[in-house]
CSV table of C-alpha atoms in Angstrom, one decimal:
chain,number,residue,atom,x,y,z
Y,1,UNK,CA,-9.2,14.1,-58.0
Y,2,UNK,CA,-11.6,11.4,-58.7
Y,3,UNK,CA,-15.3,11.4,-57.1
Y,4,UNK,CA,-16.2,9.3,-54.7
Y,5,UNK,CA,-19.3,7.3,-54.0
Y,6,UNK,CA,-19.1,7.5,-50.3
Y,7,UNK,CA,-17.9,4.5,-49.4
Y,8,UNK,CA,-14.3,4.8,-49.2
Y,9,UNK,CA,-13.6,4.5,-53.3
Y,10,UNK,CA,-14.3,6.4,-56.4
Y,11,UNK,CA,-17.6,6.2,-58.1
Y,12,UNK,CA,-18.3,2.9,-60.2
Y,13,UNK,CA,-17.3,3.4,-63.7
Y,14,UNK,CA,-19.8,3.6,-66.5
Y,15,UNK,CA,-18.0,0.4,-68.6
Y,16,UNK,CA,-19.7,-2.6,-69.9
Y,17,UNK,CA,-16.6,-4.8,-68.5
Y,18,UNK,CA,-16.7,-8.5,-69.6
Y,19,UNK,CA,-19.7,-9.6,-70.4
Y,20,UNK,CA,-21.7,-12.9,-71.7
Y,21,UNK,CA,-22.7,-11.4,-75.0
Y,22,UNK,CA,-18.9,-10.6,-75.7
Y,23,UNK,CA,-17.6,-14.4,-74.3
Y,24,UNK,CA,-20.5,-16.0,-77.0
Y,25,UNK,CA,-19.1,-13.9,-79.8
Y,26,UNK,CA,-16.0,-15.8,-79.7
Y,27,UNK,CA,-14.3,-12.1,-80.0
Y,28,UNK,CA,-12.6,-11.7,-76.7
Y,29,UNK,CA,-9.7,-13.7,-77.6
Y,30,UNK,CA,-9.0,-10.9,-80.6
Y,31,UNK,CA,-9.4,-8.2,-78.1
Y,32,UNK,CA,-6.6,-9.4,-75.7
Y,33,UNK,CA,-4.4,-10.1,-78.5
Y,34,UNK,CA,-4.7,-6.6,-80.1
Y,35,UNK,CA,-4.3,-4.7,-76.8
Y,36,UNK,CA,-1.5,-7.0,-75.5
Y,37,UNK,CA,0.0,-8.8,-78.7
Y,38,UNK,CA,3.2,-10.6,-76.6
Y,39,UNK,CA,1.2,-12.6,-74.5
Y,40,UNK,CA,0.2,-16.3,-75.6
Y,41,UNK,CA,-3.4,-17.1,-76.0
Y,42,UNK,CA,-4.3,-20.7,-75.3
Y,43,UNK,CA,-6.1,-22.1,-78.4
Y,44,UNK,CA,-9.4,-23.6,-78.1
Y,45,UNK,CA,-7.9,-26.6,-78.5
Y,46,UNK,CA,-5.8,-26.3,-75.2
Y,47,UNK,CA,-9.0,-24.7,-73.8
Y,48,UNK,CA,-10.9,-27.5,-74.5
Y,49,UNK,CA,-8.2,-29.7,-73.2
Y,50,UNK,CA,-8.0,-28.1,-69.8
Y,51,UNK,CA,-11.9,-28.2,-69.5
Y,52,UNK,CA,-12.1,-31.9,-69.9
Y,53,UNK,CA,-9.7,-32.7,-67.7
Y,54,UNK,CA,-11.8,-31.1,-65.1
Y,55,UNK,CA,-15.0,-32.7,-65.9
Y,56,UNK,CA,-13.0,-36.6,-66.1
Y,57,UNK,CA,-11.8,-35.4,-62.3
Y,58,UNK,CA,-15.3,-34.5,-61.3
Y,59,UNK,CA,-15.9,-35.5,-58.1
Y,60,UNK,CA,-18.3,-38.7,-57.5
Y,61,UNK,CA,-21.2,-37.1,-55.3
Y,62,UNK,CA,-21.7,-34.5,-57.8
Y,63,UNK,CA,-22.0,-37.0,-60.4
Y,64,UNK,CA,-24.5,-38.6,-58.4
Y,65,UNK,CA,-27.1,-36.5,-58.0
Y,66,UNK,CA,-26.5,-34.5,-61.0
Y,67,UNK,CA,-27.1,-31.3,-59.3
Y,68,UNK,CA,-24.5,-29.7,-61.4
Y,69,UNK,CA,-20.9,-28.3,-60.4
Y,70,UNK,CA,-20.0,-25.9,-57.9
Y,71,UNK,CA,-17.5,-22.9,-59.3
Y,72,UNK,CA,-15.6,-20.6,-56.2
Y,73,UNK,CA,-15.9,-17.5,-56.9
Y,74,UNK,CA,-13.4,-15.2,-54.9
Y,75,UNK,CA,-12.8,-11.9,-56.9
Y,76,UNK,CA,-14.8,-10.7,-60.0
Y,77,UNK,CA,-17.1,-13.9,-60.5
Y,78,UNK,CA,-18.9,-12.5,-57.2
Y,79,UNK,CA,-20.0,-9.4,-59.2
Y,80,UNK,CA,-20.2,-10.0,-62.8
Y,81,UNK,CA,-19.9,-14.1,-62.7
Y,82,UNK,CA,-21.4,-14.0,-66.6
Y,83,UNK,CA,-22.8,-17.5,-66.5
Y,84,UNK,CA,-25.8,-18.9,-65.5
Y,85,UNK,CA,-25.7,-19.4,-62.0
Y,86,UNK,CA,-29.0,-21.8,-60.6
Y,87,UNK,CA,-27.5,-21.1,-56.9
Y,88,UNK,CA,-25.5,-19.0,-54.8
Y,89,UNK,CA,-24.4,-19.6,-51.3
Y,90,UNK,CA,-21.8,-18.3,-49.0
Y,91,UNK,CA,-18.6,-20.4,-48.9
Y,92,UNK,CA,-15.3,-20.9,-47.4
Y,93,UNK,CA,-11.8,-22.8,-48.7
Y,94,UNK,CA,-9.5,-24.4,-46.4
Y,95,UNK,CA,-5.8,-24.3,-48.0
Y,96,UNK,CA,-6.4,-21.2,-50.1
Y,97,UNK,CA,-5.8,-17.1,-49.7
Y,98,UNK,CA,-7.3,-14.1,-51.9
Y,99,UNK,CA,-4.1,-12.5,-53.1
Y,100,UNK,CA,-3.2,-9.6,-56.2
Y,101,UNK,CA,-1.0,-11.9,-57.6
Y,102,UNK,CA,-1.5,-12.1,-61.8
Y,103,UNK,CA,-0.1,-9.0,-63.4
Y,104,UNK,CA,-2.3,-8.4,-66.1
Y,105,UNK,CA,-1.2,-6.2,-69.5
Y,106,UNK,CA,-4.6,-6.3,-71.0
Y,107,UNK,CA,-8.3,-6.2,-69.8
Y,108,UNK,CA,-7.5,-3.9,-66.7
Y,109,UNK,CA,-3.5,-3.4,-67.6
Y,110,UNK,CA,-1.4,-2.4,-70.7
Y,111,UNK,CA,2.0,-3.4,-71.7
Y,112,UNK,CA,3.6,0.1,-70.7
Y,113,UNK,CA,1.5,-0.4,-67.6
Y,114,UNK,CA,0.6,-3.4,-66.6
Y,115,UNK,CA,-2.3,-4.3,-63.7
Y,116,UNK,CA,-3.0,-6.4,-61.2
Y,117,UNK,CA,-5.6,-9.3,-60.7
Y,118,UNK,CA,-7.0,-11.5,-58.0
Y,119,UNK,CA,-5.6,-15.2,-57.7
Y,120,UNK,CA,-5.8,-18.3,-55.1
Y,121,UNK,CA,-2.7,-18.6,-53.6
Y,122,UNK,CA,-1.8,-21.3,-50.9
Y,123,UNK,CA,-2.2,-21.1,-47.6
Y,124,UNK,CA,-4.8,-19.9,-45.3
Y,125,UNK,CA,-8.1,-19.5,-45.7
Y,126,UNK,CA,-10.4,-17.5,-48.8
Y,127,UNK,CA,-14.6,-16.7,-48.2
Y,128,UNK,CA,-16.6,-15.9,-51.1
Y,129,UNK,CA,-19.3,-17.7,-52.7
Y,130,UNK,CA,-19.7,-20.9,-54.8
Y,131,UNK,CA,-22.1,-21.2,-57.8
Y,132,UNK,CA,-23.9,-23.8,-59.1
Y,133,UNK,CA,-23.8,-24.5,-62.6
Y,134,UNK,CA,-26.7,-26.6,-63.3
Y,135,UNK,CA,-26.6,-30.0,-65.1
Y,136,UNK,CA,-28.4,-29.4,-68.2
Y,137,UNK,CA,-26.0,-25.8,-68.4
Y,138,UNK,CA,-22.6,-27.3,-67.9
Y,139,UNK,CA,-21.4,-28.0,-71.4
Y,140,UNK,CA,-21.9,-24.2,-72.1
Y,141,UNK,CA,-21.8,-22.5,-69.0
Y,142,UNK,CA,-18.1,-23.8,-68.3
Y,143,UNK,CA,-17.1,-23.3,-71.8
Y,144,UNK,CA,-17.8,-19.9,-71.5
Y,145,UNK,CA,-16.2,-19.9,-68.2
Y,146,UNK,CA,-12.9,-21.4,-69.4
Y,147,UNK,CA,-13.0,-19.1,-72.8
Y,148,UNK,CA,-12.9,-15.9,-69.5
Y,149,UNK,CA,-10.8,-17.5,-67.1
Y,150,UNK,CA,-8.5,-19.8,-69.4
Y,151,UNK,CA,-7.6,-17.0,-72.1
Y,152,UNK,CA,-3.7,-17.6,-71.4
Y,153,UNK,CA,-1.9,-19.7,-68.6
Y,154,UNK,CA,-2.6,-17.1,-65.7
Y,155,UNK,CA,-4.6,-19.8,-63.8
Y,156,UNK,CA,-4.5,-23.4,-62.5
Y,157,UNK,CA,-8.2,-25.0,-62.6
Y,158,UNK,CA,-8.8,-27.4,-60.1
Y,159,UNK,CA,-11.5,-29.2,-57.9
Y,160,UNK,CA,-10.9,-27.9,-53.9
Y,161,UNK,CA,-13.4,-28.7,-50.8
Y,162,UNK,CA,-15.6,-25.8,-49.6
Y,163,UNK,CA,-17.7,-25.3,-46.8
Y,164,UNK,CA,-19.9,-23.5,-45.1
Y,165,UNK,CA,-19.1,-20.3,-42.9
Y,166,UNK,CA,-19.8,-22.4,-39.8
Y,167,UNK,CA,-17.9,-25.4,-41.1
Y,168,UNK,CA,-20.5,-27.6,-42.5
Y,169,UNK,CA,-19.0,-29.5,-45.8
Y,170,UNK,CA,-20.8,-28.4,-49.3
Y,171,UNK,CA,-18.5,-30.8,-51.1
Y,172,UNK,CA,-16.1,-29.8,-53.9
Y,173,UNK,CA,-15.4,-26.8,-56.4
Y,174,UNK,CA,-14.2,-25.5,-59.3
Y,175,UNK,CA,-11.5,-22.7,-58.7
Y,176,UNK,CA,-8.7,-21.1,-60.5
Y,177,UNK,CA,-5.8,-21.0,-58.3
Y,178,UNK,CA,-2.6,-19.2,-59.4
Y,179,UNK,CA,0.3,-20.7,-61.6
Y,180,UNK,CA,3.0,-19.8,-60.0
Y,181,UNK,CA,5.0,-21.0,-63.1
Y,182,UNK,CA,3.4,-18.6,-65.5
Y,183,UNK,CA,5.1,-15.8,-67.4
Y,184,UNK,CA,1.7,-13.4,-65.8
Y,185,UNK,CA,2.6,-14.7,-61.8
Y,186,UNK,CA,3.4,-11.9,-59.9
Y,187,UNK,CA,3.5,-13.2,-56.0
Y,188,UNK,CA,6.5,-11.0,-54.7
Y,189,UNK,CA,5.0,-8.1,-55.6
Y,190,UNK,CA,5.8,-5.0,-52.8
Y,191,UNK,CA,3.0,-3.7,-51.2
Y,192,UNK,CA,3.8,-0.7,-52.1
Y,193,UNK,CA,3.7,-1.2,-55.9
Y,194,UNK,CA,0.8,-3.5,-55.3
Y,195,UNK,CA,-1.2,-0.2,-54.2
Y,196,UNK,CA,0.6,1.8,-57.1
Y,197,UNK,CA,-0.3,-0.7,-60.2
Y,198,UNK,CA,-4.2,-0.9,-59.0
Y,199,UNK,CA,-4.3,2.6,-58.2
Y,200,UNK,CA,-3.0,3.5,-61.7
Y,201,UNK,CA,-3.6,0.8,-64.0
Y,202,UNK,CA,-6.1,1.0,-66.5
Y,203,UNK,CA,-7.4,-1.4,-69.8
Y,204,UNK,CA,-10.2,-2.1,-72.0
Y,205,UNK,CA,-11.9,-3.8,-69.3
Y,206,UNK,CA,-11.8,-0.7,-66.8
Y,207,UNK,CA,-9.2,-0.1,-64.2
Y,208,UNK,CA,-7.6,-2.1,-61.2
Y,209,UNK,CA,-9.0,0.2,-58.7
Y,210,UNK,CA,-12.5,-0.5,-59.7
Y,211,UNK,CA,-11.9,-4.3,-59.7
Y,212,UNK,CA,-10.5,-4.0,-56.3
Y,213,UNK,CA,-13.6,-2.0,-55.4
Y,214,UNK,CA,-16.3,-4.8,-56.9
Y,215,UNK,CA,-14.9,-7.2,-55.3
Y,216,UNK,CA,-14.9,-5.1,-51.8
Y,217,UNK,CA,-18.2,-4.2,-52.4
Y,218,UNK,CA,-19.3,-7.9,-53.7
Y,219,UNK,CA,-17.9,-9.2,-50.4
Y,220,UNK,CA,-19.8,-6.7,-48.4
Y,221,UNK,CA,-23.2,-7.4,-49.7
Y,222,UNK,CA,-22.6,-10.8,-48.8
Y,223,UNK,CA,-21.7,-10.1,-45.2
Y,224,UNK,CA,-18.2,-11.0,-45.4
Y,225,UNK,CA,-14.9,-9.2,-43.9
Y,226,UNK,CA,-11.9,-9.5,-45.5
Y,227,UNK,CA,-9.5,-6.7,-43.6
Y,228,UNK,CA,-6.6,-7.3,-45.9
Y,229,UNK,CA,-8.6,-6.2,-48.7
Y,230,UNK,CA,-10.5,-3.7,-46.7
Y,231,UNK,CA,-7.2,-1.9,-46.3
Y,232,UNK,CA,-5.7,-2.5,-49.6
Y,233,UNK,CA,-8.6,-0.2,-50.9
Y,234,UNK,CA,-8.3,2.3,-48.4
Y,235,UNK,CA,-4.5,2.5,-49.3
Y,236,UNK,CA,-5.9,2.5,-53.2
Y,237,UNK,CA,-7.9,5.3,-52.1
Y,238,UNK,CA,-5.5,7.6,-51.0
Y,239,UNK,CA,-2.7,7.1,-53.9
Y,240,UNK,CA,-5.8,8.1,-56.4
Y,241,UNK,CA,-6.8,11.2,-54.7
Y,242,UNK,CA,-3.1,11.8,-53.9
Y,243,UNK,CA,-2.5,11.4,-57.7
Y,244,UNK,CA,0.7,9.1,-57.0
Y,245,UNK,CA,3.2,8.9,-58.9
Y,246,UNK,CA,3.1,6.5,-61.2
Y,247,UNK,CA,6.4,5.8,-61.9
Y,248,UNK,CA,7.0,4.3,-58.3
């Protein structure tokens, strides 16, 4: 049975995860392709691509007062966002729901058994927080952002209004909503084996149940509820310390 930190989930794991120093060495790329050799990497050519189409959409009152961009950050961006961030508020999107929706075969997955991620699908609504990417940071702070978030065709990048928790406007974001036509999409996923890949899944990046358990945790420092997840970690909970079967 696994220990427990006393907050309804097992005890953080002592992994270095994703960090900066590995997104600047350019080697993250060759560790997703060694533990997960099927899956298509976008080239740095696509990368780049995809990253200035973003900036030639930016929207006009950021380019104004050249304040920088706001990125949404809904699952492990809140925790370990890896990027210079000159400001972090509280946010809301309109349009958009938190859901475990990207099955994942490397990072916090394997081929024989693959994981689950966080994604933006539509519909309802999503808290978290945005941050702000200064202006003289951009060119290198988003690159490193798309050489993370961009590694294969997971996500969708695009620019979506966010607000305040009371409703006040705070403008436009970055966020990377799900592509529902990618080979990774995994929407109509059970509940059931929802609970069983995060509660058994496991990568070079650590395992889904402690990415569900950041980004509980993340969301709770910040003062925000999010009951779905609440109980999708309470359910990830018991399957560990019931040591489900993980065949399903």
């Amino acid at each position: 049975m696994p220990s427990t930190d006393g907050v309804g989930g097992p005890t953080k794991e002592a992994r270095p995860g994703l960090t900066r120093e590995l997104l600047l060495s350019g080697g993250f790329p060759a560790l997703v392709a060694r533990s997960n050799p099927g899956l298509r990497l976008l080239s740095d050519e696509e990368r780049a691509a995809s990253l200035a189409a973003i900036l030639a959409a930016r929207p006009r009152q950021d380019a104004e007062d050249r304040a920088g961009v706001w990125v949404f950050a809904y699952g492990s961006l809140i925790w370990n966002p890896a990027i210079h961030v000159a400001e972090r508020r509280i946010a809301r999107v309109l349009g958009w729901h938190r859901a475990f929706c990207l099955s994942v075969k490397s990072g916090r997955g394997t081929p024989e058994k693959p994981g689950l991620m966080l994604g933006l699908r539509p519909g309802g609504s999503c808290a978290g927080a945005v941050l702000r990417v200064a202006e003289g940071d951009i060119a290198q702070e988003l690159d490193l952002l798309w050489r993370r978030e961009m590694i294969a065709s997971g996500y969708v990048p695009r620019w979506v209004d966010v607000e305040t928790p009371d409703g006040a406007p705070l403008g436009r974001a970055i966020a990377f909503t799900i592509n529902p036509d990618g080979p990774a999409y995994a929407g109509d996923l059970s509940e059931h084996e929802i609970v069983r890949r995060l509660a058994t899944a496991r990568g070079m990046l650590g395992s889904g149940a402690d990415y569900l358990f950041q980004t509980r945790d993340g969301l709770r420092a910040m003062g925000i509820a999010d009951p779905e997840l609440e109980a999708l970690a309470v359910r990830v909970t018991e399957a560990m310390s019931n040591d489900l079967d993980t065949t399903g």
